[in-house]
PDB file of C-alpha atoms in Angstrom:
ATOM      1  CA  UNK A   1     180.367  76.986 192.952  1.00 77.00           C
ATOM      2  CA  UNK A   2     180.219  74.718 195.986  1.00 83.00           C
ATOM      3  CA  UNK A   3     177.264  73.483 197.041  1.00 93.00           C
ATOM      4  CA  UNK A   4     175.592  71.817 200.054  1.00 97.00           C
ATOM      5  CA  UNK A   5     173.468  68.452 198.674  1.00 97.00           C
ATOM      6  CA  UNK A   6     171.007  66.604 200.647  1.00 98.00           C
ATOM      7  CA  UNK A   7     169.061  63.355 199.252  1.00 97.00           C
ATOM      8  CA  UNK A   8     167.215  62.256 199.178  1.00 97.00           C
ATOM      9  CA  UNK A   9     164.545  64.739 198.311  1.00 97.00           C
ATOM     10  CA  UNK A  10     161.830  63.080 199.169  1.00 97.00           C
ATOM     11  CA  UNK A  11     161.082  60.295 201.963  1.00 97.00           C
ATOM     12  CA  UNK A  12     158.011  59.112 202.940  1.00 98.00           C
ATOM     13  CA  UNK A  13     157.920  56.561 205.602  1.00 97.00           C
ATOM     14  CA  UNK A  14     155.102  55.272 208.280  1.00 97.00           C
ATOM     15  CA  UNK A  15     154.573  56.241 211.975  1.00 97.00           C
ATOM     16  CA  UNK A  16     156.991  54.753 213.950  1.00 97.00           C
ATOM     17  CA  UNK A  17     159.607  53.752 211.518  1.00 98.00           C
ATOM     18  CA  UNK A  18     163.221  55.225 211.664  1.00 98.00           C
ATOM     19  CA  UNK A  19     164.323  57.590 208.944  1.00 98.00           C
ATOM     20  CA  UNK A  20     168.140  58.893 208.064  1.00 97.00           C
ATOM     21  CA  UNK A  21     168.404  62.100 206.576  1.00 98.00           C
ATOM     22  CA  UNK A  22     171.701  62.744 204.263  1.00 97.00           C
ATOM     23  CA  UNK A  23     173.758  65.530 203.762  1.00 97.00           C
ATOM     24  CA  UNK A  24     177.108  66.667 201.981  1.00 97.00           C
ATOM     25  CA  UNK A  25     178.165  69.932 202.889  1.00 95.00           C
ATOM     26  CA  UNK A  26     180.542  72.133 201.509  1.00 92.00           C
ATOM     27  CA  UNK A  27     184.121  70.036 201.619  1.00 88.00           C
ATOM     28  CA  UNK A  28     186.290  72.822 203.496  1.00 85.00           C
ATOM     29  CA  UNK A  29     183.375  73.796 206.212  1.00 89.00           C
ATOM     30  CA  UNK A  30     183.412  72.893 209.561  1.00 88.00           C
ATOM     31  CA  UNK A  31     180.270  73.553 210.888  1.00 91.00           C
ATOM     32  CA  UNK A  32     176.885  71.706 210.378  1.00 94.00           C
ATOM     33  CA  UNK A  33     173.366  72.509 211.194  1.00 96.00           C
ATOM     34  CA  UNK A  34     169.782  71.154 210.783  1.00 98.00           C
ATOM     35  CA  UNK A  35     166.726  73.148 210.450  1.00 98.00           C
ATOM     36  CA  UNK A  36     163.146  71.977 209.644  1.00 98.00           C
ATOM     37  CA  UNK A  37     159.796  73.809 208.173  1.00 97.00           C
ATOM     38  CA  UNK A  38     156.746  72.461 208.847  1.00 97.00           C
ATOM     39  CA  UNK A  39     155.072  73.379 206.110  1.00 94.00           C
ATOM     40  CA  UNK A  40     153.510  76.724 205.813  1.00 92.00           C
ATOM     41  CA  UNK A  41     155.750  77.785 209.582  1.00 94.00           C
ATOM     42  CA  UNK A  42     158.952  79.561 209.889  1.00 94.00           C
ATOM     43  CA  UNK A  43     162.063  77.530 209.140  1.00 96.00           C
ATOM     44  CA  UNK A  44     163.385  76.748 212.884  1.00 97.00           C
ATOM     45  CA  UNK A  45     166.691  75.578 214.267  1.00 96.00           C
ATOM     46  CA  UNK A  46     167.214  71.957 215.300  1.00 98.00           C
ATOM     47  CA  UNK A  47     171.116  71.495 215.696  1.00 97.00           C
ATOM     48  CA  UNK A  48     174.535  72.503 215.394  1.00 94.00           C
ATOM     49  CA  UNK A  49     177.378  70.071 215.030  1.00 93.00           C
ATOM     50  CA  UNK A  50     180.944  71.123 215.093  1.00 90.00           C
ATOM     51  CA  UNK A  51     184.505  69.218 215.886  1.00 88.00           C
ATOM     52  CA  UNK A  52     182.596  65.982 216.334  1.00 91.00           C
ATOM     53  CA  UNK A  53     179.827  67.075 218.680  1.00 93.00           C
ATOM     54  CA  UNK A  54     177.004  68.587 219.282  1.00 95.00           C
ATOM     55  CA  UNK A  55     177.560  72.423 219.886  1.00 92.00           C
ATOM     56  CA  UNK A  56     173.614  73.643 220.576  1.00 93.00           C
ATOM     57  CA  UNK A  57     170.594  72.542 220.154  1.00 95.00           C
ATOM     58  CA  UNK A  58     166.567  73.581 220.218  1.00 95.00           C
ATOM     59  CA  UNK A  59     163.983  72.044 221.983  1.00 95.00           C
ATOM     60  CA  UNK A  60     162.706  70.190 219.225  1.00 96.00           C
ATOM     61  CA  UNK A  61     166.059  68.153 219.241  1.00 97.00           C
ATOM     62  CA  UNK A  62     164.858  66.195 221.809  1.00 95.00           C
ATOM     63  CA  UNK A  63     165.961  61.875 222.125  1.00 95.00           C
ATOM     64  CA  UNK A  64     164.440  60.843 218.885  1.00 96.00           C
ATOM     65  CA  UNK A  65     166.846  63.123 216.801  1.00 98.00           C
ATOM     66  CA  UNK A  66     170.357  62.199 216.303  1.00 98.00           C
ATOM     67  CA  UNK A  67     173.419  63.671 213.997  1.00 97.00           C
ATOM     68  CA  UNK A  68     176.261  62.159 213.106  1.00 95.00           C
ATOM     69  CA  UNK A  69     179.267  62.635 210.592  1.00 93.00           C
ATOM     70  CA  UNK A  70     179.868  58.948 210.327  1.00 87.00           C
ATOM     71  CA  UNK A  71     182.938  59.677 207.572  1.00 87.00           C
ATOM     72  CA  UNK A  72     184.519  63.196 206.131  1.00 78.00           C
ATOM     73  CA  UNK A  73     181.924  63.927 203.731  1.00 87.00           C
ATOM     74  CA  UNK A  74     178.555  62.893 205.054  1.00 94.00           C
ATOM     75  CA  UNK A  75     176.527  64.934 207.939  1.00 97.00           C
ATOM     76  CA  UNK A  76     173.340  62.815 208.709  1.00 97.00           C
ATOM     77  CA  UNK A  77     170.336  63.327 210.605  1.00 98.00           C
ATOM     78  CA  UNK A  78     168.209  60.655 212.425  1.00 98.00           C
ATOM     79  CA  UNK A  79     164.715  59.584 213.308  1.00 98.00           C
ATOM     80  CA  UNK A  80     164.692  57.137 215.354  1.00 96.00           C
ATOM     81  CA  UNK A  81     160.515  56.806 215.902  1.00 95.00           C
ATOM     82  CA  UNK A  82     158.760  59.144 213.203  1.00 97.00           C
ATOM     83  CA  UNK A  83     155.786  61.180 214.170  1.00 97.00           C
ATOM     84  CA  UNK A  84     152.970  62.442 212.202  1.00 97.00           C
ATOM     85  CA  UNK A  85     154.343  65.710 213.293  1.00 97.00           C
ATOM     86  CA  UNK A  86     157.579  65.484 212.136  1.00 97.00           C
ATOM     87  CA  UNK A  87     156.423  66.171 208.391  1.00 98.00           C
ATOM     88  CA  UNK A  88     158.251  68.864 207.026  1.00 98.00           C
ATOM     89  CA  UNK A  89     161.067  69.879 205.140  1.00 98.00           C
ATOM     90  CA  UNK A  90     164.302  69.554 206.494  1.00 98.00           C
ATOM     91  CA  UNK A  91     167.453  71.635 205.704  1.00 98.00           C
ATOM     92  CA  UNK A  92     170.963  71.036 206.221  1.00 98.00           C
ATOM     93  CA  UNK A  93     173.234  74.180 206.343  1.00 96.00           C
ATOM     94  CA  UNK A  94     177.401  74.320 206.676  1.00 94.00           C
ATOM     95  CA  UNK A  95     179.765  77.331 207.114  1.00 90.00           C
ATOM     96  CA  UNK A  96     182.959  78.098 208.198  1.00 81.00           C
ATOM     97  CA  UNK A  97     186.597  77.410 207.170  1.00 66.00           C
ATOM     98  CA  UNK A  98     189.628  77.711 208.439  1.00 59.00           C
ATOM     99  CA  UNK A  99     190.281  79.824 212.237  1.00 60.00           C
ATOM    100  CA  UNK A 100     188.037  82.831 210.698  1.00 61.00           C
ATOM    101  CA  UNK A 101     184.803  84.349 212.329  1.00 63.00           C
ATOM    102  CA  UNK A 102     181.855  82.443 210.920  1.00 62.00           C
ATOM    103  CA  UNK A 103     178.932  84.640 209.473  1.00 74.00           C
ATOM    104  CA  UNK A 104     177.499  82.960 206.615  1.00 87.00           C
ATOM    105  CA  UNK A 105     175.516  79.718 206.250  1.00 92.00           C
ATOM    106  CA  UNK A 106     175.240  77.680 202.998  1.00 94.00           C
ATOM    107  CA  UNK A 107     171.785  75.539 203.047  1.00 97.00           C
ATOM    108  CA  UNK A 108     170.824  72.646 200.843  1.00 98.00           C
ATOM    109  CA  UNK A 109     167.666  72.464 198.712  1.00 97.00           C
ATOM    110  CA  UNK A 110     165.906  70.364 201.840  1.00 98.00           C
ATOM    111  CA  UNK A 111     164.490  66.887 201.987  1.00 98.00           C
ATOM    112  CA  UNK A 112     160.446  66.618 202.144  1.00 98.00           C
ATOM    113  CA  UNK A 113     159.608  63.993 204.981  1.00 98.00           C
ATOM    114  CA  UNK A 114     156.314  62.948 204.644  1.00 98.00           C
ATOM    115  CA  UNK A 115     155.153  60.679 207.359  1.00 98.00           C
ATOM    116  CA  UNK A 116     151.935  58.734 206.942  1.00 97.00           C
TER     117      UNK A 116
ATOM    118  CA  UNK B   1     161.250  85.219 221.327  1.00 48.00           C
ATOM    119  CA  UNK B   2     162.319  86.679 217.267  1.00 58.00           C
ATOM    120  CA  UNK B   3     164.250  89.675 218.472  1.00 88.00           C
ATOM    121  CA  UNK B   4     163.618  91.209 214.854  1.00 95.00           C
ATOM    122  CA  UNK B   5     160.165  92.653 213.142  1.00 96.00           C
ATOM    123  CA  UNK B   6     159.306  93.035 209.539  1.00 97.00           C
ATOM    124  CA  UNK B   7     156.179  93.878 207.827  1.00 98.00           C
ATOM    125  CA  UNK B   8     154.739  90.787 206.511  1.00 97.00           C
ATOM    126  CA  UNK B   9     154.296  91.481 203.016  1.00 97.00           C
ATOM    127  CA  UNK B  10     155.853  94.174 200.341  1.00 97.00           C
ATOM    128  CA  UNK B  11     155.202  94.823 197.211  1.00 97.00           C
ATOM    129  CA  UNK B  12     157.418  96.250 194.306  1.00 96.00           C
ATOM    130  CA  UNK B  13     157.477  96.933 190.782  1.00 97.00           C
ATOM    131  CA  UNK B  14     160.264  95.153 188.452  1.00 97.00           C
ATOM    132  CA  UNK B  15     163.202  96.896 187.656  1.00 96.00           C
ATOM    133  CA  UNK B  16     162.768  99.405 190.851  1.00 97.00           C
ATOM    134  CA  UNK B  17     164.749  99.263 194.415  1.00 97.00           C
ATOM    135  CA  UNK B  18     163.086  97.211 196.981  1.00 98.00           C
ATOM    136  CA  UNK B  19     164.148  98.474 200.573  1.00 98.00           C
ATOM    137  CA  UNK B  20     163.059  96.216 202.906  1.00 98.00           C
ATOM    138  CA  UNK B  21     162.961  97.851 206.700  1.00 98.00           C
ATOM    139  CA  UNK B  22     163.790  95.886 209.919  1.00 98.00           C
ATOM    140  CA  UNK B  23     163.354  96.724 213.586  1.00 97.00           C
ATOM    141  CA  UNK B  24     165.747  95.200 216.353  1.00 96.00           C
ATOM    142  CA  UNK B  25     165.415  97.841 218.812  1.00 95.00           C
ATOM    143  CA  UNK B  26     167.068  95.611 221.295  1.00 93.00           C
ATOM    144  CA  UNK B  27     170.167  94.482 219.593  1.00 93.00           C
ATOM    145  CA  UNK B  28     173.616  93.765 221.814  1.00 91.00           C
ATOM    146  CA  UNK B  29     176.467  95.498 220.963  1.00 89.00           C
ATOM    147  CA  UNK B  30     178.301  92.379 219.892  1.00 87.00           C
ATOM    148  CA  UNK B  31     175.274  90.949 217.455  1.00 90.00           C
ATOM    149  CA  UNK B  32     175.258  91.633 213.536  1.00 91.00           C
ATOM    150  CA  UNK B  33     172.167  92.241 211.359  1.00 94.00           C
ATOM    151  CA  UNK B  34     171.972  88.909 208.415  1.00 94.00           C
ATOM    152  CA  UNK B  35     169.533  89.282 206.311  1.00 96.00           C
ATOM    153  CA  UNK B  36     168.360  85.413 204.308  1.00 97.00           C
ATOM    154  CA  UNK B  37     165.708  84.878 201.738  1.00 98.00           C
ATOM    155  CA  UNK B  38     163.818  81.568 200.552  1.00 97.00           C
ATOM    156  CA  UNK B  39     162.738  81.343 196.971  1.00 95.00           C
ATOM    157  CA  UNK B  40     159.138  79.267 197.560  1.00 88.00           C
ATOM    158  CA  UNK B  41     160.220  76.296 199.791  1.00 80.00           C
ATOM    159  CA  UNK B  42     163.870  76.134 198.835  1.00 93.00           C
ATOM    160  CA  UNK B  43     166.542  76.409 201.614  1.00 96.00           C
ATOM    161  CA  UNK B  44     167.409  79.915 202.788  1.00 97.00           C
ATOM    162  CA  UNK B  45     170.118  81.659 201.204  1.00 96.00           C
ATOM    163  CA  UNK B  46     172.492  83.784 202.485  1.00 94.00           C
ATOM    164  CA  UNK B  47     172.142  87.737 201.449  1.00 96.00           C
ATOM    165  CA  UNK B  48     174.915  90.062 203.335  1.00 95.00           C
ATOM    166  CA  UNK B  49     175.454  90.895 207.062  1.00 92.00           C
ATOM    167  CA  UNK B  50     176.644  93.877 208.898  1.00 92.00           C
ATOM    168  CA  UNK B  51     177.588  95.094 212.479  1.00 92.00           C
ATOM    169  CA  UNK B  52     177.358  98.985 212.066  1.00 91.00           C
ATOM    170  CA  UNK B  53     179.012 100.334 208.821  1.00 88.00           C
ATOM    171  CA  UNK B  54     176.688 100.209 205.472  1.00 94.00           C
ATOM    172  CA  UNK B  55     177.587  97.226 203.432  1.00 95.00           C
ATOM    173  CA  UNK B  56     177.181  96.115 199.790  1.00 96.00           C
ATOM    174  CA  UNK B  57     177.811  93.217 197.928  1.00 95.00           C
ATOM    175  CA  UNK B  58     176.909  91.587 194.725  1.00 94.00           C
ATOM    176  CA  UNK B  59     173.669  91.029 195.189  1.00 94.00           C
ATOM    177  CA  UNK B  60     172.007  94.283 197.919  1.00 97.00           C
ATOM    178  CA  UNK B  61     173.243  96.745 200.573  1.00 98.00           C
ATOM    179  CA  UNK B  62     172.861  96.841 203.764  1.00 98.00           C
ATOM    180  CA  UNK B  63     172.151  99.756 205.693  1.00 98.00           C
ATOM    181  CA  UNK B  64     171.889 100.410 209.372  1.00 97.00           C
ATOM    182  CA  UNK B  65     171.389 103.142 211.313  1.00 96.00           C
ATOM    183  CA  UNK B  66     173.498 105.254 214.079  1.00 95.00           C
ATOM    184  CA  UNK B  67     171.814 103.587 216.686  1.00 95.00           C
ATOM    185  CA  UNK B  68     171.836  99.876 215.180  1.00 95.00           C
ATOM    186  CA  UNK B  69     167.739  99.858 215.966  1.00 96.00           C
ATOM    187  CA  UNK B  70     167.153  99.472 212.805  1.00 97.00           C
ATOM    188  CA  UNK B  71     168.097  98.267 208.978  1.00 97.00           C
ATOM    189  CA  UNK B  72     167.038  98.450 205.551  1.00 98.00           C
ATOM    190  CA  UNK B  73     167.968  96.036 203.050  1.00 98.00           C
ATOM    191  CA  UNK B  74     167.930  97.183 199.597  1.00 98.00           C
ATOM    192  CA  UNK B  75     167.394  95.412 196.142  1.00 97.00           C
ATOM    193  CA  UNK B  76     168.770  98.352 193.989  1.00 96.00           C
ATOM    194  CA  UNK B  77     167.193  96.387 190.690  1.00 94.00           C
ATOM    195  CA  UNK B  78     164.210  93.822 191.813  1.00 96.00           C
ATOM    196  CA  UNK B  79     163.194  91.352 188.787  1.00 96.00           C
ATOM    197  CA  UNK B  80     160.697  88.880 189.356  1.00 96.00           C
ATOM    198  CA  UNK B  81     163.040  86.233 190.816  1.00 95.00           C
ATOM    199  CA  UNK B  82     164.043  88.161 193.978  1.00 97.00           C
ATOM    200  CA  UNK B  83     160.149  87.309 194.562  1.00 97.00           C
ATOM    201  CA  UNK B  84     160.760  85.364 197.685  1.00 98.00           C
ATOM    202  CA  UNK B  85     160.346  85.514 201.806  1.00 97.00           C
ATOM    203  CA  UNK B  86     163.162  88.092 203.361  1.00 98.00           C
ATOM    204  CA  UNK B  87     164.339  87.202 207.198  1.00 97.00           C
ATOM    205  CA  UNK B  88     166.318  89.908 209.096  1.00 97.00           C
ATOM    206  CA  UNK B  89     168.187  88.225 211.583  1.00 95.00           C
ATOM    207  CA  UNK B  90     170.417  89.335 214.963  1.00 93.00           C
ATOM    208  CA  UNK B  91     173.090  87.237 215.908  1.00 88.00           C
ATOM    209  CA  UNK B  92     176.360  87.114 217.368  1.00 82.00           C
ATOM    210  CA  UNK B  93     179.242  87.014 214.917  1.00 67.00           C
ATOM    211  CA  UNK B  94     180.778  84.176 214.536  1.00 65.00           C
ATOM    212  CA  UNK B  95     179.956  80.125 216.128  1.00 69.00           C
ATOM    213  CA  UNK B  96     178.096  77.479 215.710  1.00 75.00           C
ATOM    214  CA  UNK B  97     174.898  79.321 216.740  1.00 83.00           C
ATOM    215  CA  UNK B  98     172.042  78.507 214.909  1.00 90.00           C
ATOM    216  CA  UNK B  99     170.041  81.016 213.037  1.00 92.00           C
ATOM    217  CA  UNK B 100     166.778  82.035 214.348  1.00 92.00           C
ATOM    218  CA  UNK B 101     164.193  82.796 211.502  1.00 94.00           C
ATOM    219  CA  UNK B 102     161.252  84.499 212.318  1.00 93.00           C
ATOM    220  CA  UNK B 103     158.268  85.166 209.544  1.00 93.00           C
ATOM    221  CA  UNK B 104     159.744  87.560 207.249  1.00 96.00           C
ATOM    222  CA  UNK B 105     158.480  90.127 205.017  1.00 98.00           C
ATOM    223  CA  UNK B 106     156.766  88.095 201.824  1.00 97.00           C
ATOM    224  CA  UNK B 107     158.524  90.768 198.875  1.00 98.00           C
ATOM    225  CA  UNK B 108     156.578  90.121 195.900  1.00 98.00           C
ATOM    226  CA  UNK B 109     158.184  91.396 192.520  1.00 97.00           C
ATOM    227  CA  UNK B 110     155.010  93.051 189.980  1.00 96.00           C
ATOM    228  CA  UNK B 111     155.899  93.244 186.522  1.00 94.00           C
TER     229      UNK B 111
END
């Protein structure tokens, strides 16, 4: 059964640094998301990416985050200066195939981000 | 802002039906009940969905009353790996929308 990947599982990087985040999602879907969990919170939405660009995103997306699908297969995520605060798990999620109504969304098994 | 409510915690014995109630008094008529769990930290994972009939798949039914207020998602046989955090969500059908997760009920499987 397809599956969405992310690696790797576990970064840890210092304050300030830059961090990518790396995803694979299902090979026919065309929509991608990130969520994060700070751990011990509700999982909450960061950003949905679809046809090339941004489609919505929360608050917490704010100048420091950046997605990109730099080839067909990859959907990445980027920190450009890492906070203390951004420690937590993030998620990457795709659905959606073809000209159908979207419902479900797949997520990967996350990617810890520990910053020190 | 979650537009859904759920008891925090459950408990049920193995082998028995775990129903699951939600509230979403204020639901639009173009939003659909999706129900997600999370096995300890792992990412969510999709259950079943619904607009206004009953539905049932592989793996639980969904059932939602007359009025859409409310829904019950039901585990007909719970073993001790549906142990796991259970979000009822309301959203519009289809998009790029993301999914807003509130704190779920914690459904913890006794054997």
């Amino acid at each position: 059964e397809p599956e969405v990947t992310q690696t790797p599982s576990h970064q840890v990087t210092q304050m300030g640094q830059e961090v990518i985040l790396r995803c694979v999602p299902i090979s026919n879907h065309l929509y991608f998301y990130w969520y994060r969990q700070i751990l011990g919170q509700k999982v909450e939405f960061l950003v949905s990416f679809y046809n090339n660009e941004i489609s919505e995103k929360s608050e917490i997306f704010d100048d420091q985050f950046s997605v990109e699908r730099p080839d067909g297969s990859n959907f990445t995520l980027k920190i450009r200066s890492t906070k203390l605060e951004d420690s937590a798990m993030y998620f990457c999620a795709s659905s959606g195939h073809g000209f159908v109504l979207v419902f479900e969304q797949y997520f990967g098994p996350g990617t810890r981000l520990t910053v020190t | 802002d979650a537009k859904t409510t759920q008891p925090p915690s459950m408990d049920c014995a193995e082998g028995r039906a775990a129903n699951l109630p939600c509230n979403h008094s204020t639901i639009s008529g173009n939003e659909y009940v999706y129900w997600y769990r999370q096995i300890h930290s792992q990412g969510p994972q999709y259950i079943i969905h619904g607009l206004k009939n009953n539905e049932t798949n592989e793996m639980a039914s969904l059932i939602i009353t007359e009025d859409r207020k409310s829904s019950t998602l039901i585990l007909p046989h719970a073993t001790l790996r549906d142990t796991a955090v259970y979000y009822c969500i309301v959203r519009a059908g289809g998009g790029a929308d993301g999914l807003t997760f509130g704190k779920g009920t914690h459904l913890i499987i006794q054997p």
